[in-house]
Coordinates of C-alpha atoms in Angstrom, one line a residue:
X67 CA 124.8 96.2 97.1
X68 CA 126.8 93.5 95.5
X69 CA 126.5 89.8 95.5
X70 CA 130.0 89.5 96.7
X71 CA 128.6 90.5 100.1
X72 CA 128.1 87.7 102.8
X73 CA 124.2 87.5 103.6
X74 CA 123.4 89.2 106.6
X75 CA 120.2 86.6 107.1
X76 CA 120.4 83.5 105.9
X77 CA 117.8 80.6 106.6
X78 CA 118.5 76.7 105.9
X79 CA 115.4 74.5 106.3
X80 CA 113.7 76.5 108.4
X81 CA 110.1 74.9 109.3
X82 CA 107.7 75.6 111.9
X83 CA 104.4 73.2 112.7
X84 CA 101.4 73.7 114.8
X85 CA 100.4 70.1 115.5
X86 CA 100.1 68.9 112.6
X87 CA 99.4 72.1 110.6
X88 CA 102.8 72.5 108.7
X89 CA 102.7 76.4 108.5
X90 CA 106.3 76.7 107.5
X91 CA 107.9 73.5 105.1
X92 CA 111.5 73.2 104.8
X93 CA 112.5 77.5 103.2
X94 CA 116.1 78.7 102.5
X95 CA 117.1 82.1 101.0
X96 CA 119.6 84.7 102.0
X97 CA 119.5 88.5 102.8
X98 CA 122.4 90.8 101.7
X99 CA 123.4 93.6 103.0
X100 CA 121.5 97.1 101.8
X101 CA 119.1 95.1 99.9
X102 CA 114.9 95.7 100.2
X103 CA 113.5 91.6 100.4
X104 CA 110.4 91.4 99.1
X105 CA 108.5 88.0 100.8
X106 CA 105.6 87.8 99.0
X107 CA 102.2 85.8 99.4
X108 CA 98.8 85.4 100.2
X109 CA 97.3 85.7 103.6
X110 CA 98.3 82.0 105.6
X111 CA 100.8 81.7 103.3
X112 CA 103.4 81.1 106.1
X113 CA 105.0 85.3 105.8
X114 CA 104.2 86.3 109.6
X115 CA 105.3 83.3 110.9
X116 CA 108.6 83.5 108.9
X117 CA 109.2 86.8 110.8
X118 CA 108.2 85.7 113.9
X119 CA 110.9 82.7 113.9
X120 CA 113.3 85.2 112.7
X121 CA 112.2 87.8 115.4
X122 CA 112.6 85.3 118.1
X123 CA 108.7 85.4 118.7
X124 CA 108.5 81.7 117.9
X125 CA 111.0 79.0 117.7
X126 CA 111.4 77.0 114.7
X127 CA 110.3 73.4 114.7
X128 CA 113.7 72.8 112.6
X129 CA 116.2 74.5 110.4
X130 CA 119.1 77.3 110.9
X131 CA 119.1 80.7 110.9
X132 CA 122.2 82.9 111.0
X133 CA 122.6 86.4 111.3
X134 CA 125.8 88.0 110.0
X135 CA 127.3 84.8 109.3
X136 CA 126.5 83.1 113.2
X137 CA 123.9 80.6 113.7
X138 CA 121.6 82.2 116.0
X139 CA 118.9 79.3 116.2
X140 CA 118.6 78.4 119.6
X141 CA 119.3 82.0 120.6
X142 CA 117.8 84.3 118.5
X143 CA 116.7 87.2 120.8
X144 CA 120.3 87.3 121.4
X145 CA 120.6 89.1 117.4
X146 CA 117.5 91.3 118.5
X147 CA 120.1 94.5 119.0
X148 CA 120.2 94.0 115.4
X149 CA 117.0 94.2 114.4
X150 CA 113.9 96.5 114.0
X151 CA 111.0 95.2 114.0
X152 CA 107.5 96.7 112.4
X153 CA 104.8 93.8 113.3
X154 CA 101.3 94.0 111.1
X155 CA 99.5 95.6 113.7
X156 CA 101.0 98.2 115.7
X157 CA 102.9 97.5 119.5
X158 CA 102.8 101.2 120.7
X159 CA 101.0 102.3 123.7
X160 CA 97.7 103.8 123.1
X161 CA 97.9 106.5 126.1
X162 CA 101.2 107.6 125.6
X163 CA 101.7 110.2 123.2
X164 CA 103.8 110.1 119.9
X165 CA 106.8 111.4 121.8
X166 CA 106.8 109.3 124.9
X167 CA 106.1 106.0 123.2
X168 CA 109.5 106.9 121.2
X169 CA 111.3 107.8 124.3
X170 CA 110.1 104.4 126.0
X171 CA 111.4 102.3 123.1
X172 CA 114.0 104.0 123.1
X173 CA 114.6 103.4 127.0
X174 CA 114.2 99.5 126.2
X175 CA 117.3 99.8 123.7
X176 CA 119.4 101.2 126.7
X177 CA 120.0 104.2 124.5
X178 CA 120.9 107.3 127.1
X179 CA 118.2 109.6 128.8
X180 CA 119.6 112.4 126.8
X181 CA 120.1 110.3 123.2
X182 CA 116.4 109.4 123.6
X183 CA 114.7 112.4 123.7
X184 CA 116.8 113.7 120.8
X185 CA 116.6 110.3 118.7
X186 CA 113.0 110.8 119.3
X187 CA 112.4 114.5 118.2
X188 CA 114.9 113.7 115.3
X189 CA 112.8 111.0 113.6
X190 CA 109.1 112.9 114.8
X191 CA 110.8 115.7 112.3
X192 CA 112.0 113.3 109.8
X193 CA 108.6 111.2 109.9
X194 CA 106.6 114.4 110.0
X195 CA 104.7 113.8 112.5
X196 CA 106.4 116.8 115.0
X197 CA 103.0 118.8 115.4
X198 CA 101.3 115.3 116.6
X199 CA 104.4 114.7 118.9
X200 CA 102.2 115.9 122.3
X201 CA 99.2 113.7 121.2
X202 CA 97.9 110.3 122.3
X203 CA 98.9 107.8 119.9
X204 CA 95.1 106.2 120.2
X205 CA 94.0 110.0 118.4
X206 CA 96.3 109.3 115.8
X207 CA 95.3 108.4 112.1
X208 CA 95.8 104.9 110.7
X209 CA 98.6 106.2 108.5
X210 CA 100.3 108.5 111.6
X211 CA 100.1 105.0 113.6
X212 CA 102.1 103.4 111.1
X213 CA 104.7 105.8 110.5
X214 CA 105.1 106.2 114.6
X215 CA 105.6 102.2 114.4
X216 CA 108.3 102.3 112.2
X217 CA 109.8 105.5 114.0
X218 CA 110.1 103.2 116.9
X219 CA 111.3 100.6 115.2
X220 CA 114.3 102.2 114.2
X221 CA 114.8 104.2 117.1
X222 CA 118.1 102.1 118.1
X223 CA 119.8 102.3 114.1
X224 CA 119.2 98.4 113.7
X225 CA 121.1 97.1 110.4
X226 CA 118.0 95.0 109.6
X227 CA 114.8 96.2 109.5
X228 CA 111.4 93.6 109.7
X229 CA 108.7 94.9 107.8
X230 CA 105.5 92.9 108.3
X231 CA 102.4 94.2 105.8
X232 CA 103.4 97.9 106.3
X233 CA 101.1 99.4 104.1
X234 CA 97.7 97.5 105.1
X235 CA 94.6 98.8 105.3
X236 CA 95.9 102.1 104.6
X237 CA 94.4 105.0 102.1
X238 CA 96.4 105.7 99.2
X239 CA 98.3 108.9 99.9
X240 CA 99.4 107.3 103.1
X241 CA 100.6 104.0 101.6
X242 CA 102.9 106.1 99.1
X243 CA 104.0 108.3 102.2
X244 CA 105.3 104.9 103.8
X245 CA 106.6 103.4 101.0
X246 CA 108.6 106.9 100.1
X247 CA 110.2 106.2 104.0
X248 CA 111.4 102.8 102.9
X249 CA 113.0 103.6 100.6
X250 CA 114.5 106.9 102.5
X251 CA 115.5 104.1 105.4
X252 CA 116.8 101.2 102.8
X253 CA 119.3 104.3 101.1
X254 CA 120.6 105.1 104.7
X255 CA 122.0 101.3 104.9
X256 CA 119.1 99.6 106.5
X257 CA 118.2 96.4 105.1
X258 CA 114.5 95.2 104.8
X259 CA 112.9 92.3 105.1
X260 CA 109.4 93.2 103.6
X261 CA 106.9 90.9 103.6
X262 CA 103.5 91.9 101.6
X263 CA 100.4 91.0 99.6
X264 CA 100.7 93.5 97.3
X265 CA 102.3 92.7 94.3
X266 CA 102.6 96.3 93.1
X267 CA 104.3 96.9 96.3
X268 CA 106.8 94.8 96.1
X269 CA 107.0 95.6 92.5
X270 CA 108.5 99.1 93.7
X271 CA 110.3 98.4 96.2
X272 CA 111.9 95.3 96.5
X273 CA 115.2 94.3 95.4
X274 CA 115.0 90.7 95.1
X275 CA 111.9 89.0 95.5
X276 CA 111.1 85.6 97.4
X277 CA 107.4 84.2 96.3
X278 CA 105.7 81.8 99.4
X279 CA 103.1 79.8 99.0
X280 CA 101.1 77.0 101.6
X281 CA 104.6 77.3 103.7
X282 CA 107.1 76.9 100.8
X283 CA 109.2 79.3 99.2
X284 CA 108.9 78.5 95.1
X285 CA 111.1 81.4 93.7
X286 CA 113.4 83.8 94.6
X287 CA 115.1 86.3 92.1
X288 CA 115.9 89.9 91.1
X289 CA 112.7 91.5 89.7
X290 CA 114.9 91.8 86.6
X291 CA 115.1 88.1 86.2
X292 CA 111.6 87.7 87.0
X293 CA 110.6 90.0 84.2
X294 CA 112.7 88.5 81.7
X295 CA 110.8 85.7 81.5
X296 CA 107.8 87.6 79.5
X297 CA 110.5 89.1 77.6
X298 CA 108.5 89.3 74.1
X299 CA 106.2 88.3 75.3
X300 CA 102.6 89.7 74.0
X301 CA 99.5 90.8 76.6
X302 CA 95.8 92.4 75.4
X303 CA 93.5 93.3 77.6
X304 CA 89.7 93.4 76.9
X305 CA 87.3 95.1 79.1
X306 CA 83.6 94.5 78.7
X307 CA 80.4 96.6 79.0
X308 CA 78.9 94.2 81.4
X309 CA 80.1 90.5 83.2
X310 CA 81.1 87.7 81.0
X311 CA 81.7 84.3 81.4
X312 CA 83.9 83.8 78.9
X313 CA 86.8 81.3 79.7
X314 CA 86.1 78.1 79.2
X315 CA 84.9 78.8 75.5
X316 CA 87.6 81.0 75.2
X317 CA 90.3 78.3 75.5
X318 CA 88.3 76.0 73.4
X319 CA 88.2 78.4 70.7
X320 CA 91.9 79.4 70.9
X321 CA 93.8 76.5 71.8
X322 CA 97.0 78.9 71.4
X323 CA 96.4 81.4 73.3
X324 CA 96.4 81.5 77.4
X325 CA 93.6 83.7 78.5
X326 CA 93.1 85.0 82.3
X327 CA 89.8 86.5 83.7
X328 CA 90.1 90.0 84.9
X329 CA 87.5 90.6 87.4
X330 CA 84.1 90.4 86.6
X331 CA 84.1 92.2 83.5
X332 CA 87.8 91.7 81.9
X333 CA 90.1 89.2 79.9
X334 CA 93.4 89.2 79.4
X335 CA 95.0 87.1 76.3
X336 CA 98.9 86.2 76.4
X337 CA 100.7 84.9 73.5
X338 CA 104.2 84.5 72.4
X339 CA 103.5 86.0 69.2
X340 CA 101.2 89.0 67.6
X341 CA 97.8 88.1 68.6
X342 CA 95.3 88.8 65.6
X343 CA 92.4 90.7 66.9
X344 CA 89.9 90.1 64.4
X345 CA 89.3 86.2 65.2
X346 CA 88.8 87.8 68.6
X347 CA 86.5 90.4 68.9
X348 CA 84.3 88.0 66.2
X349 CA 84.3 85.4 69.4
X350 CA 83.3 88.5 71.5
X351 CA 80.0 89.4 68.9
X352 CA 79.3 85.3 68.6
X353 CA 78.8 85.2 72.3
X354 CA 77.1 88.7 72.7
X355 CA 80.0 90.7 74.9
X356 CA 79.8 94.2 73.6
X357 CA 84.0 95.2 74.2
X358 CA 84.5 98.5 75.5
X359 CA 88.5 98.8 75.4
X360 CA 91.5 96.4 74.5
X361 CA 94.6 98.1 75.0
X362 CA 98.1 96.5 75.0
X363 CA 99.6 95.4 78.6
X364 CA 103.4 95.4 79.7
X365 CA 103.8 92.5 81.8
X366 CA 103.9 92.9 85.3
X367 CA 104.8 91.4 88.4
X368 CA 101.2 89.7 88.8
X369 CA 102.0 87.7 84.9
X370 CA 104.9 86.4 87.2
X371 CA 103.5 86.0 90.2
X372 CA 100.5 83.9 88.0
X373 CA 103.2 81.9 86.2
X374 CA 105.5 81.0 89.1
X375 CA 102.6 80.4 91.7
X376 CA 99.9 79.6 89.6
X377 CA 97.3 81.0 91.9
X378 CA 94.9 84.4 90.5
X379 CA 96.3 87.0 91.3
X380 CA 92.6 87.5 92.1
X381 CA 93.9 85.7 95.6
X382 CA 96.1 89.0 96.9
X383 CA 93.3 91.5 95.5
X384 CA 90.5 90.1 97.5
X385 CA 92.9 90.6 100.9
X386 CA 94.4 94.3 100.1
X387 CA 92.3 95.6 102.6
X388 CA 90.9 98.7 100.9
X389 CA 94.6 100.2 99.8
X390 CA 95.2 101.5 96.7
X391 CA 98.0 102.1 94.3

């Protein structure tokens, strides 16, 4: 990937309302070419109706959107040979099995009787899901669903593939296993549009990074630049024995330093300098909180996504919908 490349999406003003709900506000970025985009924000925060205006599922109220350099706005079903798209909750037919749900998509692309069946035995093998290939997809597992709705998705070699909460909702082991076949697809020459509530996600994955919040996009950047900005930057966190309530006195106490609650039981200090511990754990006894563990922190994507938002990250926990790391 180089930034010499012409963007294969790129948006200008894009806004969508319902009534007077303004669910999209005015959003510009580019794709380029082989990248993974990471669109990330909280539930409502305008992501699914982003890739619905870029899908063609929805028109925009106003704005431009341009694939591969032409302005596909009024048309944009017409870019849909381009395109796979991976909505949050799976499209496929519950009676069919594995197989013939491929095959049908694969009809709908206009791809040949005979190029079907093997497009469709080639990426059961690839998604390892050949020994469920004769099953109904409604007796598939949550993670099986999802990887047979990305095997459709790609059936017809789109350049650009739509992404939409892949990983929700799903168990750990399977979240890895999908995130391990984005990556597999995105070194093939796919681009991705991912869009996701989980910063650790999009952490691993994502390329450049495009932060969205109440309908407006308020950063986009490589994840490099968006770590350098905590560059020296020092993070200790303190877990407790039981829940504290610690905050407000905290920042009355220590004017200097910028503390964040973790959890119930947790805080998290910043400073741009060596933080002394022993003014701190003397707070700690003054307000009876027995400390079990402070350990150093690196920062993270979630001390951005803090900083640049300036929402909890407390927000995107509370809607990871039982997935793990």
């Amino acid at each position: 990937m180089t930034n010499a490349m012409a963007p294969i999406i790129e948006v200008q003003d894009l806004s969508k309302r319902f009534g007077e709900v303004v669910a999209v506000d005015r959003i510009a970025f580019q794709v380029l070419p082989g990248e993974i985009f990471g669109f990330l924000g909280p539930n409502g925060a305008g992501k699914t109706t982003t890739i619905n205006m870029l899908t063609g599922l929805t028109r925009p109220t106003e704005g431009r959107i341009s694939f591969l350099g032409r302005d596909y706005t009024a048309e944009v079903k017409k870019a849909q040979h381009l395109m796979g798209i991976v909505p949050d909750e799976s499209n496929l037919y519950p009676e069919l099995s594995g197989y013939e749900n491929l095959v049908f998509c694969a009809a709908l692309y206009g791809l040949s009787k005979q190029e079907r069946k093997a497009r469709a035995k080639d990426l059961l093998r690839e998604f390892g899901l050949m020994d469920a290939a004769a099953r109904s997809f409604a007796q598939y597992s949550k993670g099986m669903k999802r990887k047979l709705t990305i095997a459709a998705g790609i059936i017809h070699r789109p350049q650009i593939l739509f992404l939409d909460e892949p990983t929700t909702g799903l168990d750990v082991a399977s979240a890895r296993h999908i995130r391990q076949l984005i990556k597999q697809l995105n070194r093939s020459g796919c681009t991705v549009f991912l869009t996701t509530h989980y910063l650790e996600e999009a952490e691993r994955l994502g390329d450049r990074l495009a932060f969205i919040v109440q309908g407006r996009v308020v950063r986009i950047d490589s994840l490099a630049n968006l770590m350098r900005d905590f560059e020296g930057r020092k993070i200790i966190q303190f877990a407790f024995s039981a829940p504290a309530d610690l905050l407000v006195p905290f920042h009355r106490c220590f004017p200097f330093l910028t503390g964040e609650t973790v959890g119930e039981t947790g805080l998290r200090v910043y400073s741009d300098r060596t933080i002394d511990l022993i003014p701190l754990i003397q707070f700690f006894q003054e307000h009876q909180v027995e400390v079990i563990e402070a350990r150093g922190v690196k920062p993270s994507l979630e001390d951005v996504f803090v900083r640049v938002t300036g929402l909890e990250t407390e927000i995107m926990k509370r809607e990871k919908g039982g997935q793990g790391k």
